[in-house]
Coordinates of C-alpha atoms and ligand atoms in Angstrom, one line a residue:
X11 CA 0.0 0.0 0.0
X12 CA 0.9 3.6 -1.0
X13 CA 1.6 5.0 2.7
X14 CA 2.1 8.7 1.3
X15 CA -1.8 7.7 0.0
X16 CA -4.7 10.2 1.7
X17 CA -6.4 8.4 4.6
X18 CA -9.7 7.2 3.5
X19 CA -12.8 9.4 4.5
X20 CA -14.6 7.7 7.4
X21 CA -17.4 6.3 6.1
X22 CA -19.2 5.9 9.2
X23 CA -19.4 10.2 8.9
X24 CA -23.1 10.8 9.7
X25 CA -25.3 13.4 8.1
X26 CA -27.7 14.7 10.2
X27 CA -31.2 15.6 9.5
X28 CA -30.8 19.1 10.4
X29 CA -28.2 18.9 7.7
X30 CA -30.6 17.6 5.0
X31 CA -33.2 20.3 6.4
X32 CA -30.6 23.3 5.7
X33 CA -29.3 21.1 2.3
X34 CA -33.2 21.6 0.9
X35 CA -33.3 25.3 2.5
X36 CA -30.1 26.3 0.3
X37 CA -31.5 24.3 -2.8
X38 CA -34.9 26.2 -2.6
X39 CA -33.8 29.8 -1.8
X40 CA -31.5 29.0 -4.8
X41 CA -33.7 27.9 -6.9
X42 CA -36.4 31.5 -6.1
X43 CA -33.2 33.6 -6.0
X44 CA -31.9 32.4 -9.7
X45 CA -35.4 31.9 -11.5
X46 CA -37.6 34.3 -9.9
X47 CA -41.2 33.4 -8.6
X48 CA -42.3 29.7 -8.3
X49 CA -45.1 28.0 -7.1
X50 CA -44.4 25.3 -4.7
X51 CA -45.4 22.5 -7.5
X52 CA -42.5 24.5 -9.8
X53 CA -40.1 23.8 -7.1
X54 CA -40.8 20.6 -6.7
X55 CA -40.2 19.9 -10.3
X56 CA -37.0 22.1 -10.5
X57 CA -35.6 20.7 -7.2
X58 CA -36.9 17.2 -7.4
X59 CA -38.1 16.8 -3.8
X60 CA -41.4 15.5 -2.8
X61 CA -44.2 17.5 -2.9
X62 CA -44.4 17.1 0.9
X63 CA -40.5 18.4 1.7
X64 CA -41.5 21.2 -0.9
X65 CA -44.5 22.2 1.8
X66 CA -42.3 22.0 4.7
X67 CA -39.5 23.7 3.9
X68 CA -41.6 26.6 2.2
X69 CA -43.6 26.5 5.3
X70 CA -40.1 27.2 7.4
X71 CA -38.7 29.6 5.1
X72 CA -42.5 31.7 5.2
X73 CA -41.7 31.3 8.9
X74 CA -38.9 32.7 9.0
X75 CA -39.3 35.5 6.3
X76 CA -37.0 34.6 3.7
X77 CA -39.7 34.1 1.1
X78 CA -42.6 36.1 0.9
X79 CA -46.2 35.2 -0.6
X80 CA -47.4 38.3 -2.8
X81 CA -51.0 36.5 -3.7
X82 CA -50.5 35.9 -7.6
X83 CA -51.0 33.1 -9.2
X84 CA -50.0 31.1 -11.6
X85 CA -51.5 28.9 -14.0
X86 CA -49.0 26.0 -16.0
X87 CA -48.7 26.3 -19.6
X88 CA -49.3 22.6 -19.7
X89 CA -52.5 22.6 -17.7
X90 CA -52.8 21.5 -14.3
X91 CA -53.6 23.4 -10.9
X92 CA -52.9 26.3 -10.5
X93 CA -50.3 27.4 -7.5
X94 CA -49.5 30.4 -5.5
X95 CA -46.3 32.1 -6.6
X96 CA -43.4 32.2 -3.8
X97 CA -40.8 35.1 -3.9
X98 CA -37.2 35.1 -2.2
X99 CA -37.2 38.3 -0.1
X100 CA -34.1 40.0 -0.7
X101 CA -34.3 42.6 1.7
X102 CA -34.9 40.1 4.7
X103 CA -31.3 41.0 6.0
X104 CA -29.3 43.3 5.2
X105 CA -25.3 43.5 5.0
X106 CA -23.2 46.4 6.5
X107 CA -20.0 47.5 5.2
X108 CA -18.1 50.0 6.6
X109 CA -15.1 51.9 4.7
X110 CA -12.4 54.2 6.3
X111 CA -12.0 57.5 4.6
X112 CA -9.9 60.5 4.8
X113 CA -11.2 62.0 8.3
X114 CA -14.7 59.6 8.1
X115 CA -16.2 56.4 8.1
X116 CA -18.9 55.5 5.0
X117 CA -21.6 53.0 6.4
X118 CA -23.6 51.3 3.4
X119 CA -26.2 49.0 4.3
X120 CA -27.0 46.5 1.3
X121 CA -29.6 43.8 0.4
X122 CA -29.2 40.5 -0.7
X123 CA -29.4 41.1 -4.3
X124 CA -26.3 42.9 -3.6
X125 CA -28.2 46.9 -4.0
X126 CA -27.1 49.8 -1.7
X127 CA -30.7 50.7 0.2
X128 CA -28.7 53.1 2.9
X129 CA -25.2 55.2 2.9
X130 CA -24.1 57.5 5.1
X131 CA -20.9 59.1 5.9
X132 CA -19.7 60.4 9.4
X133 CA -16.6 62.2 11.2
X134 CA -14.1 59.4 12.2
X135 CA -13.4 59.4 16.2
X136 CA -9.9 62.1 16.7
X137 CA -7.1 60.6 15.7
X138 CA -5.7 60.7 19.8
X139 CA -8.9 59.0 20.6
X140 CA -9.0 55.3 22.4
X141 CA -9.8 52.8 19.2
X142 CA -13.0 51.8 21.3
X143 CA -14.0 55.1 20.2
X144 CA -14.1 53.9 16.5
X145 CA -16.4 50.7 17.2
X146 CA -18.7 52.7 19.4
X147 CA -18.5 55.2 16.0
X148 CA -19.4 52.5 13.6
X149 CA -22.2 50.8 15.7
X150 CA -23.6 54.3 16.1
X151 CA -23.4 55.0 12.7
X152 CA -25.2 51.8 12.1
X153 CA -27.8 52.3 14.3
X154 CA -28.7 56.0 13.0
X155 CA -28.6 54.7 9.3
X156 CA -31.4 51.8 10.6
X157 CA -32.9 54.3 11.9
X158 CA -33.3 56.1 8.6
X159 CA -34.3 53.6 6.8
X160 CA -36.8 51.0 9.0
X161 CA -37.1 49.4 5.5
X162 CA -34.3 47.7 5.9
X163 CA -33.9 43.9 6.7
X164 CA -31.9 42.6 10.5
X165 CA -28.3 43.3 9.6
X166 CA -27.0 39.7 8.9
X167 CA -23.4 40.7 8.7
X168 CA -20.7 43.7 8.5
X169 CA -17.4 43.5 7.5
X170 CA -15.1 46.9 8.0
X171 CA -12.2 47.5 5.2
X172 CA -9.1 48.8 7.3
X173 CA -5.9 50.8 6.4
X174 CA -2.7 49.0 8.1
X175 CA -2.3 45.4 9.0
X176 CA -5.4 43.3 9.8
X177 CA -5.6 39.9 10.5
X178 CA -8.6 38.9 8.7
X179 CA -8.7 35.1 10.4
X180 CA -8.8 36.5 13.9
X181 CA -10.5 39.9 13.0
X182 CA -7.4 42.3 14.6
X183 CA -6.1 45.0 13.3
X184 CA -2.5 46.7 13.8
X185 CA -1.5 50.2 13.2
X186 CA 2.1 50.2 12.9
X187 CA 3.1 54.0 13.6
X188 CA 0.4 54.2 16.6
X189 CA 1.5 53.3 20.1
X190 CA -0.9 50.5 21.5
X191 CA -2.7 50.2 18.4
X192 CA -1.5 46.4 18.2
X193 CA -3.3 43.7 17.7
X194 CA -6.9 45.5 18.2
X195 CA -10.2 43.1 18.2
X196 CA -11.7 45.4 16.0
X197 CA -14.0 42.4 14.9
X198 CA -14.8 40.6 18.0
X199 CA -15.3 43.5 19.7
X200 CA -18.0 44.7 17.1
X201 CA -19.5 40.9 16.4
X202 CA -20.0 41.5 20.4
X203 CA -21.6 44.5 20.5
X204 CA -23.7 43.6 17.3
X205 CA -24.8 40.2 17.8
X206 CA -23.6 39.4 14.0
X207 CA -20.6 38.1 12.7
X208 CA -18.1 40.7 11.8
X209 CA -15.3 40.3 9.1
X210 CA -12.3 42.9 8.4
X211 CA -10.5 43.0 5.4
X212 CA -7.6 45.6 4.4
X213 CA -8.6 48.6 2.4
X214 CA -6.8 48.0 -0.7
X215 CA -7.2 44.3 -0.4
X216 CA -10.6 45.1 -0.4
X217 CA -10.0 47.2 -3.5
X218 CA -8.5 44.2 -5.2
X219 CA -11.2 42.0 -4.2
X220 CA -14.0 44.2 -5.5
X221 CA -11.9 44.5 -9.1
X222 CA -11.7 40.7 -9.3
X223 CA -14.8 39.8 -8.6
X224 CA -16.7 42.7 -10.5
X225 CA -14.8 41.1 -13.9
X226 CA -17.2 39.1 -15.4
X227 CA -14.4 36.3 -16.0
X228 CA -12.4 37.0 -12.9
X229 CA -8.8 36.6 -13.1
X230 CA -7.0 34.1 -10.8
X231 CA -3.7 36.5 -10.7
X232 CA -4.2 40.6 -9.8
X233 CA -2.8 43.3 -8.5
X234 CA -4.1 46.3 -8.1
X235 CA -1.9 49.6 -6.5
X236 CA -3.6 51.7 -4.6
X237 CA -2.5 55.8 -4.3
X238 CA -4.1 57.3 -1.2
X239 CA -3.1 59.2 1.8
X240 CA -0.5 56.2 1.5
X241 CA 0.5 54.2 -1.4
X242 CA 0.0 50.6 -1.3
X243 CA -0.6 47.4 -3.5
X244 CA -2.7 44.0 -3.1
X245 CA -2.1 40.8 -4.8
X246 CA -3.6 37.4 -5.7
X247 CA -1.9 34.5 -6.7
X248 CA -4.2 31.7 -8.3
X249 CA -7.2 33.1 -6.5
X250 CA -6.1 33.8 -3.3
X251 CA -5.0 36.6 -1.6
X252 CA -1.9 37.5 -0.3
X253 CA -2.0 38.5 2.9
X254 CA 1.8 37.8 4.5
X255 CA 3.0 36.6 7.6
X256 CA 2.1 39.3 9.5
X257 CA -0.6 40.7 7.5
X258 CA 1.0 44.0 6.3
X259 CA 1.8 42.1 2.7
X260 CA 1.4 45.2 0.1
X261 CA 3.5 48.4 1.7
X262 CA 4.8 48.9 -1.7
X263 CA 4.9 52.7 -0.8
X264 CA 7.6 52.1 1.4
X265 CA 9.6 50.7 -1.0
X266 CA 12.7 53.0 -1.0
X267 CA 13.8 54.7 -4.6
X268 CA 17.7 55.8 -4.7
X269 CA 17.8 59.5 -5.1
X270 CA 14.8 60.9 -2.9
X271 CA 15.4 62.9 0.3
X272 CA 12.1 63.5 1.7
X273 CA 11.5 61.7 5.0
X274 CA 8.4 59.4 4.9
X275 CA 6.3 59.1 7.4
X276 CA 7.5 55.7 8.5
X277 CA 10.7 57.8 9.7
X278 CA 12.9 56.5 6.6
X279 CA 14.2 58.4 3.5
X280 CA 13.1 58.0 0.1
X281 CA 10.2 55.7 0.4
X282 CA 8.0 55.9 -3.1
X283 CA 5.3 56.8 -1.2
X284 CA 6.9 60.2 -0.5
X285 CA 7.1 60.9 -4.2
X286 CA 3.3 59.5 -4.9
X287 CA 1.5 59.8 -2.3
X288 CA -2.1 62.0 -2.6
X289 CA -1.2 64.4 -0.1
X290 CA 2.4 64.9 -1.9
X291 CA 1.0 65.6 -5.1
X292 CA -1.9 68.4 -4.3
X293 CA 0.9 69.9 -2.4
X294 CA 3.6 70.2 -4.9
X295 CA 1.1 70.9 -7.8
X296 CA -1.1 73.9 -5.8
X297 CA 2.5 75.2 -4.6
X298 CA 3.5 75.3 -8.6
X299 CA 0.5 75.9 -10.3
X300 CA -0.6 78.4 -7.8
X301 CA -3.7 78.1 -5.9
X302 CA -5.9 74.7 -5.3
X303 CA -6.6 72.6 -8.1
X304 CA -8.9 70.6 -5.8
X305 CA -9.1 67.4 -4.0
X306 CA -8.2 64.7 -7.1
X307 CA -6.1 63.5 -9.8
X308 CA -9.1 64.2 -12.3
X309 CA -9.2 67.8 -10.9
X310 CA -5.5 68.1 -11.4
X311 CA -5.8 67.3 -14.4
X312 CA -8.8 69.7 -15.6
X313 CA -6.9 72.1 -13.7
X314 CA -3.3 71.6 -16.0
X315 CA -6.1 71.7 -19.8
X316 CA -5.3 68.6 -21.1
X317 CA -1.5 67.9 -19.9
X318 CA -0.1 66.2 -17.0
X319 CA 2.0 68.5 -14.4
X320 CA 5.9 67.1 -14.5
X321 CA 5.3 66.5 -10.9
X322 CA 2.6 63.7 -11.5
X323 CA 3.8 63.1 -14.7
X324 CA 6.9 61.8 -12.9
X325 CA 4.8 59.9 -9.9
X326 CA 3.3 58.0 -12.8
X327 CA 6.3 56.9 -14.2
X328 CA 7.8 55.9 -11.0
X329 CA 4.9 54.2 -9.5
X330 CA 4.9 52.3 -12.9
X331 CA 8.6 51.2 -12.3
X332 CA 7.9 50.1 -8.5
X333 CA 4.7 48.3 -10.1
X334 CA 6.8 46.3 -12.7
X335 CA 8.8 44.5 -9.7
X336 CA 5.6 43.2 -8.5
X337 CA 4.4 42.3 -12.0
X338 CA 7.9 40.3 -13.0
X339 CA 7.6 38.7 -9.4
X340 CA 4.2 37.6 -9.4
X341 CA 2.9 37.8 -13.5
X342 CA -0.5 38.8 -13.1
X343 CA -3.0 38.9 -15.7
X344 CA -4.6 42.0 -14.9
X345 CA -2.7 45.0 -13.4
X346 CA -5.6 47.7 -11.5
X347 CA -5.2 51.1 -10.7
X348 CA -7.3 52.9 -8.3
X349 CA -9.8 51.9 -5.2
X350 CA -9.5 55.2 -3.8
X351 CA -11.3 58.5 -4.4
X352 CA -8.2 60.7 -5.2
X353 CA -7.5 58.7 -8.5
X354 CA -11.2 58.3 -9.3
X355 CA -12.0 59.7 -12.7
X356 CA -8.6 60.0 -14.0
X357 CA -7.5 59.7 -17.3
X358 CA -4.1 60.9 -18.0
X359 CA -2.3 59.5 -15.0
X360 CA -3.7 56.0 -15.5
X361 CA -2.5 56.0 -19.4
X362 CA 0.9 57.6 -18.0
X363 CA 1.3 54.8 -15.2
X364 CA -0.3 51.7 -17.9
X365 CA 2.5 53.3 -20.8
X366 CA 5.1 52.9 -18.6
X367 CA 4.3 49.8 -16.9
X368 CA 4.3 47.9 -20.2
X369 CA 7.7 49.6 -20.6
X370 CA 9.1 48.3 -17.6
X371 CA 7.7 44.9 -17.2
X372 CA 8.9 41.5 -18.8
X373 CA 8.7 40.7 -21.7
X374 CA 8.9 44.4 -22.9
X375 CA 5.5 46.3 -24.0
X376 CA 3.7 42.9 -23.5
X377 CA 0.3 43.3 -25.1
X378 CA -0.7 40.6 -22.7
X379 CA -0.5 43.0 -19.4
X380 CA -4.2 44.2 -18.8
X381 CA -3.9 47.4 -16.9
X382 CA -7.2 48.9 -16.0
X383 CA -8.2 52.2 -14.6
X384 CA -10.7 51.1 -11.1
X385 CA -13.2 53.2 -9.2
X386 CA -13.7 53.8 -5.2
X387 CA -16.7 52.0 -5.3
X388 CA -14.6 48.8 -6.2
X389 CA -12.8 49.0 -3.0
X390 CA -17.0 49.0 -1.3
X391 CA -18.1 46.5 -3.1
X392 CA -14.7 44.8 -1.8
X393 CA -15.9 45.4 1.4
X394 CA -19.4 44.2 0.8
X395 CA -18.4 40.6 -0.6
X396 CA -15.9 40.4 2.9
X397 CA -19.5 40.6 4.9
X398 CA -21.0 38.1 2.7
X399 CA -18.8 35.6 2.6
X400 CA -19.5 35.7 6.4
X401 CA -23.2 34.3 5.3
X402 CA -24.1 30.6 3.9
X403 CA -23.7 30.6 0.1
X404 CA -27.3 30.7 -0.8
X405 CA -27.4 33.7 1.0
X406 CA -24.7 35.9 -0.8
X407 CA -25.5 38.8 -2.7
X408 CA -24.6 39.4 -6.2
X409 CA -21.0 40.2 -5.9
X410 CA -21.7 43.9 -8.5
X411 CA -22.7 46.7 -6.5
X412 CA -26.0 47.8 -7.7
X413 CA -27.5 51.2 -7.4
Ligands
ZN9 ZN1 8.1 54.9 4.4

């Protein structure tokens, strides 16, 4: 016998009833939620389960207000009797997801067909503030937004996308330049407080996540760099992201250049980030152009008429060559820019950073290197499909933010 063979699975491993009973749950709920209405004899047919099973489990999931009863009915095309049509209630729970902003938190509650039915955004606790003060925040923010909108479903789940390290197995989160912001239970704490499960997710892996999954053929290896306050990337190898042994995988901004002087916020010199950061470039560009040119790359640009300043110009091209390491290291198939406001509606930086990446990257100008331009509401919907995966499957909403 092969002894580096896998044991055999015991076969003595029961199934309970209570299994089969959430087994023909999921199937039902799957069937409504993929075909629309059905009468009971329709899900019968479609599911293949007696026509007594179909009655009880329709009866439970009435019960417990997952599928509602609107009073039409239904007569078959083929003849027969007619039957009541049942309808999967997508707004019977809701999903929370929480983003962290420049100076706020953005709360948007969403239903199970994946639509936004509540945002709202709110001052984020002082930055000298305990970090209890930012789970009292978000559960405050929560319970205003409910409040708002009693139209909304139970929240089933929230998930919370973090800047800095997080653990997403144990729900902590670090924040490396703040004393005693170690190893926070940012996710127990607020599964606690909640009563729901609680997932957190870093920001721009969130940003990744919500790229991937909004492809309609999503690919197995990504990237995506992230410019921000900070300057930061996210990867996936074969469908699975990278987090790191520590969980701070992706500090690509503090990835030192030869030649810059600036001291980065981390306390080194020359870190990329210095160079590329958000707040670096609205400084340097107001203090050359003159004036504000407002809060984003896209209003830089509008700002400049048509031509990028030599300062971004030059943050483009540089961020492109830090990008190509990752690209030669890892060969992704698709190469995203963006996830956060400031590069939101950008044009001429993107082409400026995808020109130069297919530059810099092996094999030269490869045609094969997708590099596509992403939204903020990517890094959301991110956020959104952490919180659901915190549900059983047949419960997930559609992984495209709807609005
Ligand atoms: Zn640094």
């Amino acid at each position: 016998m092969d002894e580096n063979a896998p044991a055999p699975t015991a076969v003595s491993e029961r199934i309970s009833t209570s299994d089969i009973r959430e087994a023909n749950v999921a199937a039902l709920c799957t069937l409504l939620r993929e075909n629309g209405d059905m009468t009971r004899a329709d899900l019968g047919r479609a599911s293949g389960l007696t026509r007594p099973t179909v009655m009880a489990v329709v009866k439970r999931l009435l019960a417990q207000g997952w599928v509602t009863e609107p009073g039409e009915i239904r007569v078959p095309a083929g003849g027969g009797r007619p039957g009541s049509l049942l309808r999967f209630r997508a707004g019977a729970r809701v999903l929370g997801a929480v983003r962290f902003r420049a100076g706020a938190l953005e709360t948007v509650l969403v239903d199970l067909t994946g639509t936004v039915v509540a945002r709202s955004v709110a001052a984020r606790p002082a930055e000298d503030a305990p970090w209890t003060a930012l789970t009292e925040a978000v559960v405050r923010q929560l319970t205003e937004l409910r409040a708002a909108h009693p139209e909304a479903g139970p929240l089933a789940a929230l998930a919370l996308g973090l800047p800095g390290s997080v653990d997403r197995v144990h729900g902590r989160w670090s924040r490396p330049r703040r004393d005693g912001w170690q190893d926070l239970p940012v996710g127990p704490r607020l599964s606690e407080l909640l009563g729901v499960p609680v997932g957190v997710v870093n920001i721009v892996a969130a940003a990744l996540i919500g790229s991937v999954t909004r492809e309609p053929v999503p690919p197995a290896s990504a990237c995506l760099v992230y410019v921000g306050a900070g300057v930061g990337c996210a990867t996936a190898v074969r469908g699975k992201l990278v987090d790191g042994a520590t969980g701070s995988a992706g500090e690509l901004g503090h990835c030192r250049l030869p030649g810059l002087t600036t001291v980065c916020r981390c306390g080194r010199v020359g870190c990329l980030e210095t160079v590329t950061s958000a707040g670096h470039l609205r400084r340097q560009y107001s203090r050359l152009a003159g004036g504000d040119p407002g809060a984003t790359l896209a209003d830089i640009e509008r700002h400049t008429g048509g031509g990028l300043p030599e300062v971004v110009d030059e943050a483009a091209d540089r961020l492109a060559l830090a990008a190509s390491w990752l690209v030669n290291t890892i060969n992704p198939a698709v190469v995203y820019l963006g996830g956060n406001p400031f590069t939101d509606a950008s044009t001429l930086f993107v082409d400026r950073f995808a020109g130069a990446l297919r530059e810099y990257a092996y094999p030269p100008d490869a045609d094969g290197l997708a590099v596509r331009a992403v939204n903020s509401e990517a890094t959301l919907s991110g956020v959104v499909h952490v919180a659901g995966e915190l549900l059983p499957p047949f419960l997930r909403p559609a992984l495209r933010l709807a609005h």
